[in-house]
PDB file of C-alpha atoms in Angstrom:
ATOM      1  CA  UNK N  29     -24.590  -3.087   7.958  1.00 75.00           C
ATOM      2  CA  UNK N  30     -21.406  -1.968   6.891  1.00 78.00           C
ATOM      3  CA  UNK N  31     -20.405   1.899   8.200  1.00 89.00           C
ATOM      4  CA  UNK N  32     -17.598   3.894   9.235  1.00 94.00           C
ATOM      5  CA  UNK N  33     -18.568   6.693  11.578  1.00 96.00           C
ATOM      6  CA  UNK N  34     -16.325   9.620  12.058  1.00 97.00           C
ATOM      7  CA  UNK N  35     -15.935  11.929  14.455  1.00 96.00           C
ATOM      8  CA  UNK N  36     -15.576  15.104  15.047  1.00 97.00           C
ATOM      9  CA  UNK N  37     -17.540  15.970  12.136  1.00 96.00           C
ATOM     10  CA  UNK N  38     -15.963  19.544  12.073  1.00 97.00           C
ATOM     11  CA  UNK N  39     -13.118  20.919  14.131  1.00 97.00           C
ATOM     12  CA  UNK N  40     -11.308  24.209  14.794  1.00 98.00           C
ATOM     13  CA  UNK N  41      -7.736  24.117  16.165  1.00 97.00           C
ATOM     14  CA  UNK N  42      -5.530  27.119  16.540  1.00 97.00           C
ATOM     15  CA  UNK N  43      -2.106  26.947  13.897  1.00 97.00           C
ATOM     16  CA  UNK N  44       0.663  24.539  15.673  1.00 97.00           C
ATOM     17  CA  UNK N  45      -1.107  22.745  17.688  1.00 97.00           C
ATOM     18  CA  UNK N  46      -1.901  18.903  17.449  1.00 98.00           C
ATOM     19  CA  UNK N  47      -4.903  17.009  16.570  1.00 97.00           C
ATOM     20  CA  UNK N  48      -6.322  13.855  16.172  1.00 98.00           C
ATOM     21  CA  UNK N  49      -9.353  12.810  14.093  1.00 98.00           C
ATOM     22  CA  UNK N  50     -11.825   9.453  15.178  1.00 98.00           C
ATOM     23  CA  UNK N  51     -12.790   6.620  12.067  1.00 98.00           C
ATOM     24  CA  UNK N  52     -15.047   3.716  13.964  1.00 97.00           C
ATOM     25  CA  UNK N  53     -15.928   0.987  11.262  1.00 95.00           C
ATOM     26  CA  UNK N  54     -18.309  -1.878  11.884  1.00 92.00           C
ATOM     27  CA  UNK N  55     -17.063  -3.299   8.090  1.00 84.00           C
ATOM     28  CA  UNK N  56     -16.227  -7.041   9.121  1.00 79.00           C
ATOM     29  CA  UNK N  57     -13.542  -8.956   7.728  1.00 78.00           C
ATOM     30  CA  UNK N  58     -11.968  -5.899   5.966  1.00 81.00           C
ATOM     31  CA  UNK N  59      -8.688  -6.241   4.018  1.00 84.00           C
ATOM     32  CA  UNK N  60      -7.108  -2.085   4.720  1.00 89.00           C
ATOM     33  CA  UNK N  61      -8.440   1.012   5.787  1.00 94.00           C
ATOM     34  CA  UNK N  62      -7.208   4.297   4.612  1.00 95.00           C
ATOM     35  CA  UNK N  63      -7.540   7.759   5.072  1.00 97.00           C
ATOM     36  CA  UNK N  64      -7.750  10.602   2.670  1.00 97.00           C
ATOM     37  CA  UNK N  65      -7.451  14.577   2.587  1.00 97.00           C
ATOM     38  CA  UNK N  66      -9.956  16.600   0.350  1.00 96.00           C
ATOM     39  CA  UNK N  67      -9.190  20.077  -0.517  1.00 95.00           C
ATOM     40  CA  UNK N  68     -11.976  22.374  -0.772  1.00 91.00           C
ATOM     41  CA  UNK N  69     -13.188  21.956  -4.278  1.00 86.00           C
ATOM     42  CA  UNK N  70     -10.487  19.196  -5.012  1.00 91.00           C
ATOM     43  CA  UNK N  71     -10.670  15.886  -5.174  1.00 94.00           C
ATOM     44  CA  UNK N  72      -9.420  13.849  -2.324  1.00 96.00           C
ATOM     45  CA  UNK N  73      -5.840  12.613  -1.952  1.00 95.00           C
ATOM     46  CA  UNK N  74      -4.558   9.317  -0.158  1.00 94.00           C
ATOM     47  CA  UNK N  75      -2.902   9.423   3.042  1.00 96.00           C
ATOM     48  CA  UNK N  76      -2.397   6.289   4.092  1.00 94.00           C
ATOM     49  CA  UNK N  77      -3.422   2.649   3.413  1.00 92.00           C
ATOM     50  CA  UNK N  78      -3.591   0.181   6.591  1.00 93.00           C
ATOM     51  CA  UNK N  79      -3.837  -3.276   6.648  1.00 89.00           C
ATOM     52  CA  UNK N  80      -5.098  -4.827   9.461  1.00 82.00           C
ATOM     53  CA  UNK N  81      -1.976  -6.270  10.775  1.00 87.00           C
ATOM     54  CA  UNK N  82      -0.396  -3.006  10.966  1.00 90.00           C
ATOM     55  CA  UNK N  83      -0.990  -0.774  13.906  1.00 92.00           C
ATOM     56  CA  UNK N  84       0.690   2.587  13.315  1.00 96.00           C
ATOM     57  CA  UNK N  85       1.244   4.463   9.615  1.00 95.00           C
ATOM     58  CA  UNK N  86       3.507   7.872   9.063  1.00 95.00           C
ATOM     59  CA  UNK N  87       3.185   9.774   6.829  1.00 95.00           C
ATOM     60  CA  UNK N  88       5.047  13.104   7.495  1.00 96.00           C
ATOM     61  CA  UNK N  89       2.644  15.382  10.315  1.00 97.00           C
ATOM     62  CA  UNK N  90       0.312  12.713   9.415  1.00 97.00           C
ATOM     63  CA  UNK N  91       0.004   9.560  11.569  1.00 97.00           C
ATOM     64  CA  UNK N  92      -2.775   6.552  11.259  1.00 97.00           C
ATOM     65  CA  UNK N  93      -3.251   4.198  14.346  1.00 97.00           C
ATOM     66  CA  UNK N  94      -5.606   1.248  13.480  1.00 96.00           C
ATOM     67  CA  UNK N  95      -7.216  -0.937  16.415  1.00 94.00           C
ATOM     68  CA  UNK N  96      -8.451  -4.161  15.023  1.00 90.00           C
ATOM     69  CA  UNK N  97     -10.010  -5.679  17.690  1.00 90.00           C
ATOM     70  CA  UNK N  98     -11.792  -2.518  18.292  1.00 93.00           C
ATOM     71  CA  UNK N  99     -12.144  -1.588  14.693  1.00 93.00           C
ATOM     72  CA  UNK N 100     -11.150   2.143  15.527  1.00 96.00           C
ATOM     73  CA  UNK N 101      -8.736   3.905  13.742  1.00 97.00           C
ATOM     74  CA  UNK N 102      -7.135   7.851  14.411  1.00 98.00           C
ATOM     75  CA  UNK N 103      -5.642  10.189  12.575  1.00 98.00           C
ATOM     76  CA  UNK N 104      -3.639  12.171  14.451  1.00 98.00           C
ATOM     77  CA  UNK N 105      -1.834  15.564  12.981  1.00 98.00           C
ATOM     78  CA  UNK N 106       0.953  17.314  14.527  1.00 98.00           C
ATOM     79  CA  UNK N 107       2.527  21.024  14.392  1.00 97.00           C
ATOM     80  CA  UNK N 108      -0.838  22.235  12.202  1.00 97.00           C
ATOM     81  CA  UNK N 109      -0.381  24.150   9.341  1.00 97.00           C
ATOM     82  CA  UNK N 110      -2.687  26.200   7.540  1.00 97.00           C
ATOM     83  CA  UNK N 111      -2.769  23.765   4.544  1.00 97.00           C
ATOM     84  CA  UNK N 112      -3.771  20.822   6.969  1.00 98.00           C
ATOM     85  CA  UNK N 113      -7.302  23.266   6.540  1.00 98.00           C
ATOM     86  CA  UNK N 114      -9.273  20.332   4.398  1.00 97.00           C
ATOM     87  CA  UNK N 115     -12.078  17.239   4.951  1.00 97.00           C
ATOM     88  CA  UNK N 116     -10.534  13.616   5.984  1.00 98.00           C
ATOM     89  CA  UNK N 117     -11.921  10.797   4.845  1.00 97.00           C
ATOM     90  CA  UNK N 118     -11.849   7.311   6.521  1.00 97.00           C
ATOM     91  CA  UNK N 119     -12.510   4.319   3.987  1.00 95.00           C
ATOM     92  CA  UNK N 120     -12.783   1.254   5.332  1.00 93.00           C
ATOM     93  CA  UNK N 121     -11.844  -1.998   1.814  1.00 88.00           C
ATOM     94  CA  UNK N 122     -14.269  -4.712   3.214  1.00 82.00           C
ATOM     95  CA  UNK N 123     -13.626  -8.361   1.566  1.00 67.00           C
ATOM     96  CA  UNK N 124     -16.946  -8.524  -0.303  1.00 63.00           C
ATOM     97  CA  UNK N 125     -19.533  -6.630  -2.032  1.00 57.00           C
ATOM     98  CA  UNK N 126     -17.805  -6.310  -5.069  1.00 62.00           C
ATOM     99  CA  UNK N 127     -16.785  -2.902  -5.842  1.00 63.00           C
ATOM    100  CA  UNK N 128     -18.835  -1.644  -3.514  1.00 64.00           C
ATOM    101  CA  UNK N 129     -16.874  -3.032  -0.776  1.00 78.00           C
ATOM    102  CA  UNK N 130     -15.210   0.666  -0.042  1.00 87.00           C
ATOM    103  CA  UNK N 131     -16.910   2.294   2.990  1.00 90.00           C
ATOM    104  CA  UNK N 132     -17.067   6.005   2.896  1.00 93.00           C
ATOM    105  CA  UNK N 133     -17.195   7.606   6.456  1.00 95.00           C
ATOM    106  CA  UNK N 134     -18.813  11.135   5.958  1.00 95.00           C
ATOM    107  CA  UNK N 135     -15.725  12.945   7.092  1.00 96.00           C
ATOM    108  CA  UNK N 136     -14.366  15.467   9.588  1.00 97.00           C
ATOM    109  CA  UNK N 137     -13.954  19.326   8.462  1.00 97.00           C
ATOM    110  CA  UNK N 138     -10.688  20.449   9.425  1.00 98.00           C
ATOM    111  CA  UNK N 139     -10.431  24.369   9.759  1.00 98.00           C
ATOM    112  CA  UNK N 140      -6.668  25.614  11.032  1.00 98.00           C
ATOM    113  CA  UNK N 141      -7.219  28.963  11.701  1.00 97.00           C
ATOM    114  CA  UNK N 142      -3.492  31.553  12.416  1.00 96.00           C
TER     115      UNK N 142
ATOM    116  CA  UNK Q  34      -1.376  17.026 -10.546  1.00 72.00           C
ATOM    117  CA  UNK Q  35      -2.867  12.792  -9.608  1.00 77.00           C
ATOM    118  CA  UNK Q  36      -2.633  11.527 -13.353  1.00 94.00           C
ATOM    119  CA  UNK Q  37      -6.735  11.375 -13.412  1.00 97.00           C
ATOM    120  CA  UNK Q  38      -8.359  14.624 -15.399  1.00 97.00           C
ATOM    121  CA  UNK Q  39     -11.500  15.619 -15.294  1.00 97.00           C
ATOM    122  CA  UNK Q  40     -13.620  18.248 -17.593  1.00 97.00           C
ATOM    123  CA  UNK Q  41     -15.358  20.938 -17.115  1.00 96.00           C
ATOM    124  CA  UNK Q  42     -14.330  21.387 -13.647  1.00 96.00           C
ATOM    125  CA  UNK Q  43     -18.063  23.402 -13.277  1.00 96.00           C
ATOM    126  CA  UNK Q  44     -21.466  22.959 -15.159  1.00 95.00           C
ATOM    127  CA  UNK Q  45     -24.657  24.723 -14.999  1.00 94.00           C
ATOM    128  CA  UNK Q  46     -27.603  22.587 -16.901  1.00 91.00           C
ATOM    129  CA  UNK Q  47     -31.530  22.916 -17.534  1.00 87.00           C
ATOM    130  CA  UNK Q  48     -33.879  20.022 -16.440  1.00 85.00           C
ATOM    131  CA  UNK Q  49     -33.678  19.255 -19.944  1.00 85.00           C
ATOM    132  CA  UNK Q  50     -30.217  19.597 -21.154  1.00 87.00           C
ATOM    133  CA  UNK Q  51     -27.941  16.951 -22.219  1.00 92.00           C
ATOM    134  CA  UNK Q  52     -24.935  17.426 -20.924  1.00 94.00           C
ATOM    135  CA  UNK Q  53     -21.454  14.917 -20.674  1.00 96.00           C
ATOM    136  CA  UNK Q  54     -18.507  15.145 -17.861  1.00 97.00           C
ATOM    137  CA  UNK Q  55     -15.623  13.642 -19.180  1.00 98.00           C
ATOM    138  CA  UNK Q  56     -12.519  12.114 -17.081  1.00 98.00           C
ATOM    139  CA  UNK Q  57      -8.812  10.539 -18.405  1.00 97.00           C
ATOM    140  CA  UNK Q  58      -6.324   8.840 -16.773  1.00 97.00           C
ATOM    141  CA  UNK Q  59      -2.412   8.817 -16.884  1.00 95.00           C
ATOM    142  CA  UNK Q  60      -1.836   6.082 -14.963  1.00 95.00           C
ATOM    143  CA  UNK Q  61      -2.167   2.756 -16.670  1.00 94.00           C
ATOM    144  CA  UNK Q  62      -4.456   2.008 -14.324  1.00 94.00           C
ATOM    145  CA  UNK Q  63      -7.473  -1.023 -14.841  1.00 91.00           C
ATOM    146  CA  UNK Q  64     -10.049   0.130 -13.597  1.00 91.00           C
ATOM    147  CA  UNK Q  65     -12.555   3.229 -13.699  1.00 93.00           C
ATOM    148  CA  UNK Q  66     -15.085   5.437 -11.270  1.00 93.00           C
ATOM    149  CA  UNK Q  67     -17.408   7.351 -10.889  1.00 95.00           C
ATOM    150  CA  UNK Q  68     -18.600   8.887  -7.677  1.00 95.00           C
ATOM    151  CA  UNK Q  69     -20.868  10.997  -6.613  1.00 96.00           C
ATOM    152  CA  UNK Q  70     -20.336  13.433  -3.454  1.00 95.00           C
ATOM    153  CA  UNK Q  71     -23.374  15.442  -1.885  1.00 93.00           C
ATOM    154  CA  UNK Q  72     -22.639  17.743   1.053  1.00 88.00           C
ATOM    155  CA  UNK Q  73     -21.995  16.182   4.364  1.00 84.00           C
ATOM    156  CA  UNK Q  74     -22.762  12.485   3.029  1.00 90.00           C
ATOM    157  CA  UNK Q  75     -20.408  10.135   2.198  1.00 91.00           C
ATOM    158  CA  UNK Q  76     -18.899   9.714  -1.439  1.00 93.00           C
ATOM    159  CA  UNK Q  77     -21.744   7.230  -2.936  1.00 92.00           C
ATOM    160  CA  UNK Q  78     -19.891   4.763  -5.638  1.00 91.00           C
ATOM    161  CA  UNK Q  79     -21.863   5.001  -8.916  1.00 93.00           C
ATOM    162  CA  UNK Q  80     -19.870   3.249 -11.834  1.00 92.00           C
ATOM    163  CA  UNK Q  81     -17.037   0.446 -12.228  1.00 90.00           C
ATOM    164  CA  UNK Q  82     -15.319  -0.548 -15.329  1.00 91.00           C
ATOM    165  CA  UNK Q  83     -12.768  -2.644 -14.967  1.00 86.00           C
ATOM    166  CA  UNK Q  84     -11.086  -3.432 -18.339  1.00 80.00           C
ATOM    167  CA  UNK Q  85     -13.441  -1.523 -20.297  1.00 77.00           C
ATOM    168  CA  UNK Q  86     -16.007  -3.567 -18.834  1.00 79.00           C
ATOM    169  CA  UNK Q  87     -18.837  -2.413 -16.674  1.00 79.00           C
ATOM    170  CA  UNK Q  88     -18.502  -4.415 -13.239  1.00 77.00           C
ATOM    171  CA  UNK Q  89     -21.082  -1.984 -11.546  1.00 73.00           C
ATOM    172  CA  UNK Q  90     -23.848   0.023 -11.890  1.00 73.00           C
ATOM    173  CA  UNK Q  91     -24.716   0.836  -8.334  1.00 72.00           C
ATOM    174  CA  UNK Q  92     -28.783   0.959  -8.731  1.00 83.00           C
ATOM    175  CA  UNK Q  93     -28.099   4.158 -10.689  1.00 91.00           C
ATOM    176  CA  UNK Q  94     -31.089   6.241 -12.838  1.00 92.00           C
ATOM    177  CA  UNK Q  95     -31.007   5.797 -16.497  1.00 92.00           C
ATOM    178  CA  UNK Q  96     -30.482   9.735 -16.545  1.00 94.00           C
ATOM    179  CA  UNK Q  97     -26.697   8.659 -15.854  1.00 95.00           C
ATOM    180  CA  UNK Q  98     -25.433   6.327 -18.728  1.00 94.00           C
ATOM    181  CA  UNK Q  99     -21.757   6.040 -18.405  1.00 94.00           C
ATOM    182  CA  UNK Q 100     -19.495   5.211 -20.875  1.00 94.00           C
ATOM    183  CA  UNK Q 101     -15.721   3.927 -21.208  1.00 94.00           C
ATOM    184  CA  UNK Q 102     -14.613   3.827 -24.731  1.00 93.00           C
ATOM    185  CA  UNK Q 103     -11.098   2.694 -23.388  1.00 92.00           C
ATOM    186  CA  UNK Q 104      -8.525   2.012 -20.306  1.00 90.00           C
ATOM    187  CA  UNK Q 105      -7.677   5.421 -20.474  1.00 95.00           C
ATOM    188  CA  UNK Q 106     -11.179   7.313 -20.896  1.00 96.00           C
ATOM    189  CA  UNK Q 107     -14.284   7.304 -18.744  1.00 96.00           C
ATOM    190  CA  UNK Q 108     -17.380   9.563 -19.931  1.00 97.00           C
ATOM    191  CA  UNK Q 109     -20.849  10.276 -17.780  1.00 97.00           C
ATOM    192  CA  UNK Q 110     -23.846  11.133 -20.574  1.00 97.00           C
ATOM    193  CA  UNK Q 111     -26.627  13.053 -18.075  1.00 95.00           C
ATOM    194  CA  UNK Q 112     -29.651  13.922 -19.772  1.00 93.00           C
ATOM    195  CA  UNK Q 113     -33.155  14.983 -17.907  1.00 92.00           C
ATOM    196  CA  UNK Q 114     -31.834  15.619 -14.901  1.00 92.00           C
ATOM    197  CA  UNK Q 115     -33.773  16.556 -11.407  1.00 93.00           C
ATOM    198  CA  UNK Q 116     -32.193  19.909  -9.108  1.00 93.00           C
ATOM    199  CA  UNK Q 117     -31.043  16.917  -6.572  1.00 93.00           C
ATOM    200  CA  UNK Q 118     -28.848  15.443  -8.412  1.00 95.00           C
ATOM    201  CA  UNK Q 119     -26.546  19.003  -7.700  1.00 96.00           C
ATOM    202  CA  UNK Q 120     -23.394  17.306  -6.504  1.00 96.00           C
ATOM    203  CA  UNK Q 121     -19.706  17.062  -7.306  1.00 96.00           C
ATOM    204  CA  UNK Q 122     -19.059  13.992  -9.236  1.00 97.00           C
ATOM    205  CA  UNK Q 123     -15.846  12.390  -8.804  1.00 97.00           C
ATOM    206  CA  UNK Q 124     -13.857  10.784 -11.278  1.00 97.00           C
ATOM    207  CA  UNK Q 125     -10.925   7.874  -9.547  1.00 96.00           C
ATOM    208  CA  UNK Q 126      -8.936   4.620 -11.373  1.00 95.00           C
ATOM    209  CA  UNK Q 127      -7.020   2.521  -9.380  1.00 92.00           C
ATOM    210  CA  UNK Q 128      -4.701  -0.625 -10.485  1.00 90.00           C
ATOM    211  CA  UNK Q 129      -6.223  -4.071  -9.035  1.00 80.00           C
ATOM    212  CA  UNK Q 130      -5.001  -6.965  -8.607  1.00 70.00           C
ATOM    213  CA  UNK Q 131      -8.313  -9.544  -8.687  1.00 67.00           C
ATOM    214  CA  UNK Q 132     -10.468  -8.076  -5.570  1.00 66.00           C
ATOM    215  CA  UNK Q 133      -8.158  -6.400  -4.560  1.00 70.00           C
ATOM    216  CA  UNK Q 134      -8.652  -2.528  -4.972  1.00 76.00           C
ATOM    217  CA  UNK Q 135      -5.474  -0.773  -5.612  1.00 83.00           C
ATOM    218  CA  UNK Q 136      -4.941   2.360  -4.180  1.00 88.00           C
ATOM    219  CA  UNK Q 137      -7.695   5.423  -5.276  1.00 92.00           C
ATOM    220  CA  UNK Q 138      -7.028   8.317  -7.369  1.00 95.00           C
ATOM    221  CA  UNK Q 139      -8.771  11.051  -7.979  1.00 96.00           C
ATOM    222  CA  UNK Q 140      -9.543  13.649  -9.904  1.00 97.00           C
ATOM    223  CA  UNK Q 141     -10.380  17.344  -9.003  1.00 96.00           C
ATOM    224  CA  UNK Q 142     -14.348  16.437  -9.520  1.00 96.00           C
ATOM    225  CA  UNK Q 143     -17.425  18.012 -11.707  1.00 97.00           C
ATOM    226  CA  UNK Q 144     -19.659  20.492  -9.691  1.00 96.00           C
ATOM    227  CA  UNK Q 145     -22.615  20.231 -11.688  1.00 96.00           C
ATOM    228  CA  UNK Q 146     -25.639  22.213 -11.384  1.00 95.00           C
ATOM    229  CA  UNK Q 147     -29.206  21.427 -12.165  1.00 93.00           C
ATOM    230  CA  UNK Q 148     -31.614  24.421 -12.254  1.00 90.00           C
TER     231      UNK Q 148
END
């Protein structure tokens, strides 16, 4: 069964600290892996999209890594800010399953405290 | 501003009411989606329209009825809902190329509460 598991479920860090969010998936084969940020009460916004051949991709203070062999991805946030408080959703785009091929994780809820 | 606008942002309805959610995209995309987001659960795909044709109906109960009058507008008609249908309903659009799903652009969502 195609699944995307994210850990931790929730995380609290102090402003200025770094953190890493994990995403493990069983989707195979896959086309790409996406990370989204969702502020409370808002829709998700794309942070990065990586194909299976890309190992790392950055978007400002956000850096995503991908290991297609172990089927793991991580999202690293550097020098966190209060505005980073949000849910971070990992999505794997598989080749099959029609439009159901986007498999969503349940998200990691990050709280950045001053 | 993502280019995808949803109205209303909040909706409270009784189980016997009929209401509609509206979505409009200003991005020129060829695909539009309805997703349901419940607390602590992954987004659930409900419907997909590609070039105004419904291409996916993910076993959604008939009390949810989608409508796509043109490539920029998408509606979700609601009728005799249940309290468990209370959730955040997200609309998204993408520019798809063949079997490749483009980047999804989401609206802000419509928070639905069924009493």
